[in-house]
């Protein structure tokens, strides 16, 4: 799913290395062990069609006064998009953040990922700044998006 986003002109060696480093078994094994990191998955039958990864701790939003949970990744396979899966994953992550007592959710999106930017705008997220995603000598301009969350029903 990472390559569907960034490798729009083909898979270069730097993109392949980043994909293996960030999405390999060892990378996920390490992230699964972090207490403040949560994963939400979407399956169709026995197949994984999407997932979200969130850090449930107070993290400053770059270039903003906001502090909140950081959505690290939300991916839905292209064939499963436009069926409410991304919205359901995002709503679950928002709920986890609110239940953890966090008042905002934020993340970055590659500035050329117009589909994702439009999707998040429909979900109430606004661009609050900009940053770069850098790896192996390449820099990708990203928008920083955030949303204030409603208080949890449990009063957390």
PDB file of C-alpha atoms in Angstrom:
ATOM      1  CA  UNK A   1       0.000   0.000   0.000  1.00  0.00           C
ATOM      2  CA  UNK A   2       2.979   2.297   0.689  1.00  0.00           C
ATOM      3  CA  UNK A   3       4.227   1.674  -2.844  1.00  0.00           C
ATOM      4  CA  UNK A   4       0.766   2.412  -4.299  1.00  0.00           C
ATOM      5  CA  UNK A   5       1.113   5.886  -2.795  1.00  0.00           C
ATOM      6  CA  UNK A   6       4.761   6.789  -3.391  1.00  0.00           C
ATOM      7  CA  UNK A   7       5.842   4.654  -6.359  1.00  0.00           C
ATOM      8  CA  UNK A   8       3.514   6.272  -8.879  1.00  0.00           C
ATOM      9  CA  UNK A   9       6.283   6.344 -11.483  1.00  0.00           C
ATOM     10  CA  UNK A  10       7.731   2.925 -10.664  1.00  0.00           C
ATOM     11  CA  UNK A  11       9.614   1.308  -7.795  1.00  0.00           C
ATOM     12  CA  UNK A  12      13.035   2.883  -7.347  1.00  0.00           C
ATOM     13  CA  UNK A  13      15.675   1.313  -5.078  1.00  0.00           C
ATOM     14  CA  UNK A  14      15.150   3.957  -2.359  1.00  0.00           C
ATOM     15  CA  UNK A  15      11.390   3.272  -2.259  1.00  0.00           C
ATOM     16  CA  UNK A  16      11.898  -0.484  -2.168  1.00  0.00           C
ATOM     17  CA  UNK A  17      14.392  -0.180   0.697  1.00  0.00           C
ATOM     18  CA  UNK A  18      12.042   2.106   2.648  1.00  0.00           C
ATOM     19  CA  UNK A  19       9.120  -0.276   2.125  1.00  0.00           C
ATOM     20  CA  UNK A  20      11.125  -3.265   3.391  1.00  0.00           C
ATOM     21  CA  UNK A  21      12.477  -1.273   6.337  1.00  0.00           C
ATOM     22  CA  UNK A  22       9.136   0.194   7.467  1.00  0.00           C
ATOM     23  CA  UNK A  23       6.794  -2.660   6.538  1.00  0.00           C
ATOM     24  CA  UNK A  24       8.902  -5.772   7.053  1.00  0.00           C
ATOM     25  CA  UNK A  25       8.228  -8.418   9.695  1.00  0.00           C
ATOM     26  CA  UNK A  26      10.886  -7.090  12.088  1.00  0.00           C
ATOM     27  CA  UNK A  27       9.583  -3.527  11.859  1.00  0.00           C
ATOM     28  CA  UNK A  28       6.040  -4.602  12.701  1.00  0.00           C
ATOM     29  CA  UNK A  29       7.235  -6.944  15.441  1.00  0.00           C
ATOM     30  CA  UNK A  30       9.016  -4.029  17.126  1.00  0.00           C
ATOM     31  CA  UNK A  31       6.023  -1.689  16.767  1.00  0.00           C
ATOM     32  CA  UNK A  32       3.566  -4.320  18.051  1.00  0.00           C
ATOM     33  CA  UNK A  33       5.575  -4.375  21.282  1.00  0.00           C
ATOM     34  CA  UNK A  34       5.121  -0.669  22.046  1.00  0.00           C
ATOM     35  CA  UNK A  35       2.531  -0.102  24.773  1.00  0.00           C
ATOM     36  CA  UNK A  36       1.270   3.258  23.444  1.00  0.00           C
ATOM     37  CA  UNK A  37       0.981   2.063  19.846  1.00  0.00           C
ATOM     38  CA  UNK A  38      -2.284   0.512  18.644  1.00  0.00           C
ATOM     39  CA  UNK A  39      -3.311  -1.128  15.403  1.00  0.00           C
ATOM     40  CA  UNK A  40      -6.762  -1.446  13.879  1.00  0.00           C
ATOM     41  CA  UNK A  41      -7.185  -3.825  10.951  1.00  0.00           C
ATOM     42  CA  UNK A  42      -9.821  -4.304   8.274  1.00  0.00           C
ATOM     43  CA  UNK A  43     -10.278  -7.741   6.803  1.00  0.00           C
ATOM     44  CA  UNK A  44     -12.385  -9.128   4.008  1.00  0.00           C
ATOM     45  CA  UNK A  45     -12.715 -12.833   4.700  1.00  0.00           C
ATOM     46  CA  UNK A  46      -9.208 -13.955   5.620  1.00  0.00           C
ATOM     47  CA  UNK A  47      -7.526 -11.112   3.698  1.00  0.00           C
ATOM     48  CA  UNK A  48      -6.152  -7.904   5.198  1.00  0.00           C
ATOM     49  CA  UNK A  49      -7.506  -4.993   3.137  1.00  0.00           C
ATOM     50  CA  UNK A  50      -6.473  -2.093   5.341  1.00  0.00           C
ATOM     51  CA  UNK A  51      -4.982  -1.016   8.636  1.00  0.00           C
ATOM     52  CA  UNK A  52      -4.377   1.977  10.832  1.00  0.00           C
ATOM     53  CA  UNK A  53      -1.510   2.525  13.267  1.00  0.00           C
ATOM     54  CA  UNK A  54      -1.732   5.191  15.970  1.00  0.00           C
ATOM     55  CA  UNK A  55       0.459   6.461  18.806  1.00  0.00           C
ATOM     56  CA  UNK A  56      -1.858   7.027  21.767  1.00  0.00           C
ATOM     57  CA  UNK A  57       0.224   9.597  23.607  1.00  0.00           C
ATOM     58  CA  UNK A  58       0.287  13.376  23.720  1.00  0.00           C
ATOM     59  CA  UNK A  59       2.418  14.433  20.783  1.00  0.00           C
ATOM     60  CA  UNK A  60       2.878  18.025  19.616  1.00  0.00           C
ATOM     61  CA  UNK A  61       1.488  18.731  16.165  1.00  0.00           C
ATOM     62  CA  UNK A  62       4.258  20.205  13.971  1.00  0.00           C
ATOM     63  CA  UNK A  63       3.799  23.925  13.314  1.00  0.00           C
ATOM     64  CA  UNK A  64       0.706  24.083  15.533  1.00  0.00           C
ATOM     65  CA  UNK A  65      -0.316  24.688  19.139  1.00  0.00           C
ATOM     66  CA  UNK A  66      -2.297  21.418  19.135  1.00  0.00           C
ATOM     67  CA  UNK A  67      -1.257  18.300  21.018  1.00  0.00           C
ATOM     68  CA  UNK A  68      -2.798  14.908  20.337  1.00  0.00           C
ATOM     69  CA  UNK A  69      -2.509  11.317  19.215  1.00  0.00           C
ATOM     70  CA  UNK A  70      -0.499  10.758  16.054  1.00  0.00           C
ATOM     71  CA  UNK A  71      -1.911   8.579  13.302  1.00  0.00           C
ATOM     72  CA  UNK A  72       1.206   6.988  11.867  1.00  0.00           C
ATOM     73  CA  UNK A  73      -0.382   5.079   9.003  1.00  0.00           C
ATOM     74  CA  UNK A  74      -3.771   4.422   7.490  1.00  0.00           C
ATOM     75  CA  UNK A  75      -3.778   2.342   4.352  1.00  0.00           C
ATOM     76  CA  UNK A  76      -6.612   0.712   2.430  1.00  0.00           C
ATOM     77  CA  UNK A  77      -5.795  -1.406  -0.594  1.00  0.00           C
ATOM     78  CA  UNK A  78      -6.922   0.285  -3.815  1.00  0.00           C
ATOM     79  CA  UNK A  79      -9.473  -2.421  -4.647  1.00  0.00           C
ATOM     80  CA  UNK A  80     -11.090  -1.967  -1.226  1.00  0.00           C
ATOM     81  CA  UNK A  81     -11.280   1.831  -1.334  1.00  0.00           C
ATOM     82  CA  UNK A  82     -14.571   3.728  -1.629  1.00  0.00           C
ATOM     83  CA  UNK A  83     -16.416   1.143   0.492  1.00  0.00           C
ATOM     84  CA  UNK A  84     -16.254   2.890   3.898  1.00  0.00           C
ATOM     85  CA  UNK A  85     -13.237   0.945   5.159  1.00  0.00           C
ATOM     86  CA  UNK A  86     -10.987   3.981   5.555  1.00  0.00           C
ATOM     87  CA  UNK A  87     -13.737   5.918   7.304  1.00  0.00           C
ATOM     88  CA  UNK A  88     -14.390   3.003   9.684  1.00  0.00           C
ATOM     89  CA  UNK A  89     -10.673   2.657  10.494  1.00  0.00           C
ATOM     90  CA  UNK A  90     -10.384   6.390  11.092  1.00  0.00           C
ATOM     91  CA  UNK A  91     -13.473   6.502  13.309  1.00  0.00           C
ATOM     92  CA  UNK A  92     -12.093   3.638  15.406  1.00  0.00           C
ATOM     93  CA  UNK A  93      -8.733   5.417  15.780  1.00  0.00           C
ATOM     94  CA  UNK A  94     -10.502   8.634  16.776  1.00  0.00           C
ATOM     95  CA  UNK A  95     -12.428   6.652  19.384  1.00  0.00           C
ATOM     96  CA  UNK A  96      -9.245   5.096  20.775  1.00  0.00           C
ATOM     97  CA  UNK A  97      -7.631   8.525  21.019  1.00  0.00           C
ATOM     98  CA  UNK A  98     -10.658  10.043  22.770  1.00  0.00           C
ATOM     99  CA  UNK A  99     -10.878   7.064  25.145  1.00  0.00           C
ATOM    100  CA  UNK A 100      -7.216   7.689  25.994  1.00  0.00           C
ATOM    101  CA  UNK A 101      -8.069  11.258  27.013  1.00  0.00           C
ATOM    102  CA  UNK A 102      -6.466  12.854  23.941  1.00  0.00           C
ATOM    103  CA  UNK A 103      -8.276  15.840  22.456  1.00  0.00           C
ATOM    104  CA  UNK A 104      -6.898  15.794  18.904  1.00  0.00           C
ATOM    105  CA  UNK A 105      -5.701  13.430  16.193  1.00  0.00           C
ATOM    106  CA  UNK A 106      -3.073  14.478  13.696  1.00  0.00           C
ATOM    107  CA  UNK A 107      -0.969  13.001  10.893  1.00  0.00           C
ATOM    108  CA  UNK A 108       0.873  13.832   7.702  1.00  0.00           C
ATOM    109  CA  UNK A 109      -0.134  13.169   4.096  1.00  0.00           C
ATOM    110  CA  UNK A 110       2.087  13.445   1.030  1.00  0.00           C
ATOM    111  CA  UNK A 111       1.101  16.679  -0.714  1.00  0.00           C
ATOM    112  CA  UNK A 112       0.525  14.864  -4.027  1.00  0.00           C
ATOM    113  CA  UNK A 113      -1.837  12.284  -2.520  1.00  0.00           C
ATOM    114  CA  UNK A 114      -4.912  14.232  -3.581  1.00  0.00           C
ATOM    115  CA  UNK A 115      -7.268  11.319  -2.944  1.00  0.00           C
ATOM    116  CA  UNK A 116      -6.181  11.045   0.689  1.00  0.00           C
ATOM    117  CA  UNK A 117      -6.315  14.814   1.197  1.00  0.00           C
ATOM    118  CA  UNK A 118      -9.886  14.911  -0.156  1.00  0.00           C
ATOM    119  CA  UNK A 119     -10.895  11.917   1.990  1.00  0.00           C
ATOM    120  CA  UNK A 120      -9.558  13.475   5.197  1.00  0.00           C
ATOM    121  CA  UNK A 121     -11.156  16.850   4.426  1.00  0.00           C
ATOM    122  CA  UNK A 122     -14.538  15.061   4.202  1.00  0.00           C
ATOM    123  CA  UNK A 123     -13.852  13.602   7.654  1.00  0.00           C
ATOM    124  CA  UNK A 124     -13.329  17.068   9.164  1.00  0.00           C
ATOM    125  CA  UNK A 125      -9.523  17.277   9.089  1.00  0.00           C
ATOM    126  CA  UNK A 126      -7.829  20.546   8.209  1.00  0.00           C
ATOM    127  CA  UNK A 127      -4.328  21.331   7.030  1.00  0.00           C
ATOM    128  CA  UNK A 128      -2.486  22.990   9.921  1.00  0.00           C
ATOM    129  CA  UNK A 129       1.038  23.027   8.535  1.00  0.00           C
ATOM    130  CA  UNK A 130       3.661  21.319   6.427  1.00  0.00           C
ATOM    131  CA  UNK A 131       6.629  19.052   6.988  1.00  0.00           C
ATOM    132  CA  UNK A 132       8.832  16.655   5.018  1.00  0.00           C
ATOM    133  CA  UNK A 133       9.088  12.888   4.981  1.00  0.00           C
ATOM    134  CA  UNK A 134      12.730  12.146   4.242  1.00  0.00           C
ATOM    135  CA  UNK A 135      14.535   8.907   3.545  1.00  0.00           C
ATOM    136  CA  UNK A 136      17.628   7.877   1.606  1.00  0.00           C
ATOM    137  CA  UNK A 137      18.379  11.385   0.416  1.00  0.00           C
ATOM    138  CA  UNK A 138      14.861  12.058  -0.886  1.00  0.00           C
ATOM    139  CA  UNK A 139      12.442  14.534   0.639  1.00  0.00           C
ATOM    140  CA  UNK A 140       8.682  14.389   0.152  1.00  0.00           C
ATOM    141  CA  UNK A 141       6.617  17.431   1.113  1.00  0.00           C
ATOM    142  CA  UNK A 142       3.759  16.455   3.416  1.00  0.00           C
ATOM    143  CA  UNK A 143       0.738  18.344   4.705  1.00  0.00           C
ATOM    144  CA  UNK A 144       0.053  18.174   8.438  1.00  0.00           C
ATOM    145  CA  UNK A 145      -3.640  17.561   9.124  1.00  0.00           C
ATOM    146  CA  UNK A 146      -5.444  17.649  12.461  1.00  0.00           C
ATOM    147  CA  UNK A 147      -8.875  17.452  14.015  1.00  0.00           C
ATOM    148  CA  UNK A 148     -10.179  18.261  17.480  1.00  0.00           C
ATOM    149  CA  UNK A 149     -11.934  15.225  18.911  1.00  0.00           C
ATOM    150  CA  UNK A 150     -15.159  15.103  20.866  1.00  0.00           C
ATOM    151  CA  UNK A 151     -14.825  13.983  24.477  1.00  0.00           C
ATOM    152  CA  UNK A 152     -15.186  10.249  25.042  1.00  0.00           C
ATOM    153  CA  UNK A 153     -18.601   9.010  26.130  1.00  0.00           C
ATOM    154  CA  UNK A 154     -16.895   7.321  29.071  1.00  0.00           C
ATOM    155  CA  UNK A 155     -15.693  10.721  30.258  1.00  0.00           C
ATOM    156  CA  UNK A 156     -12.030   9.807  29.854  1.00  0.00           C
TER     157      UNK A 156
END
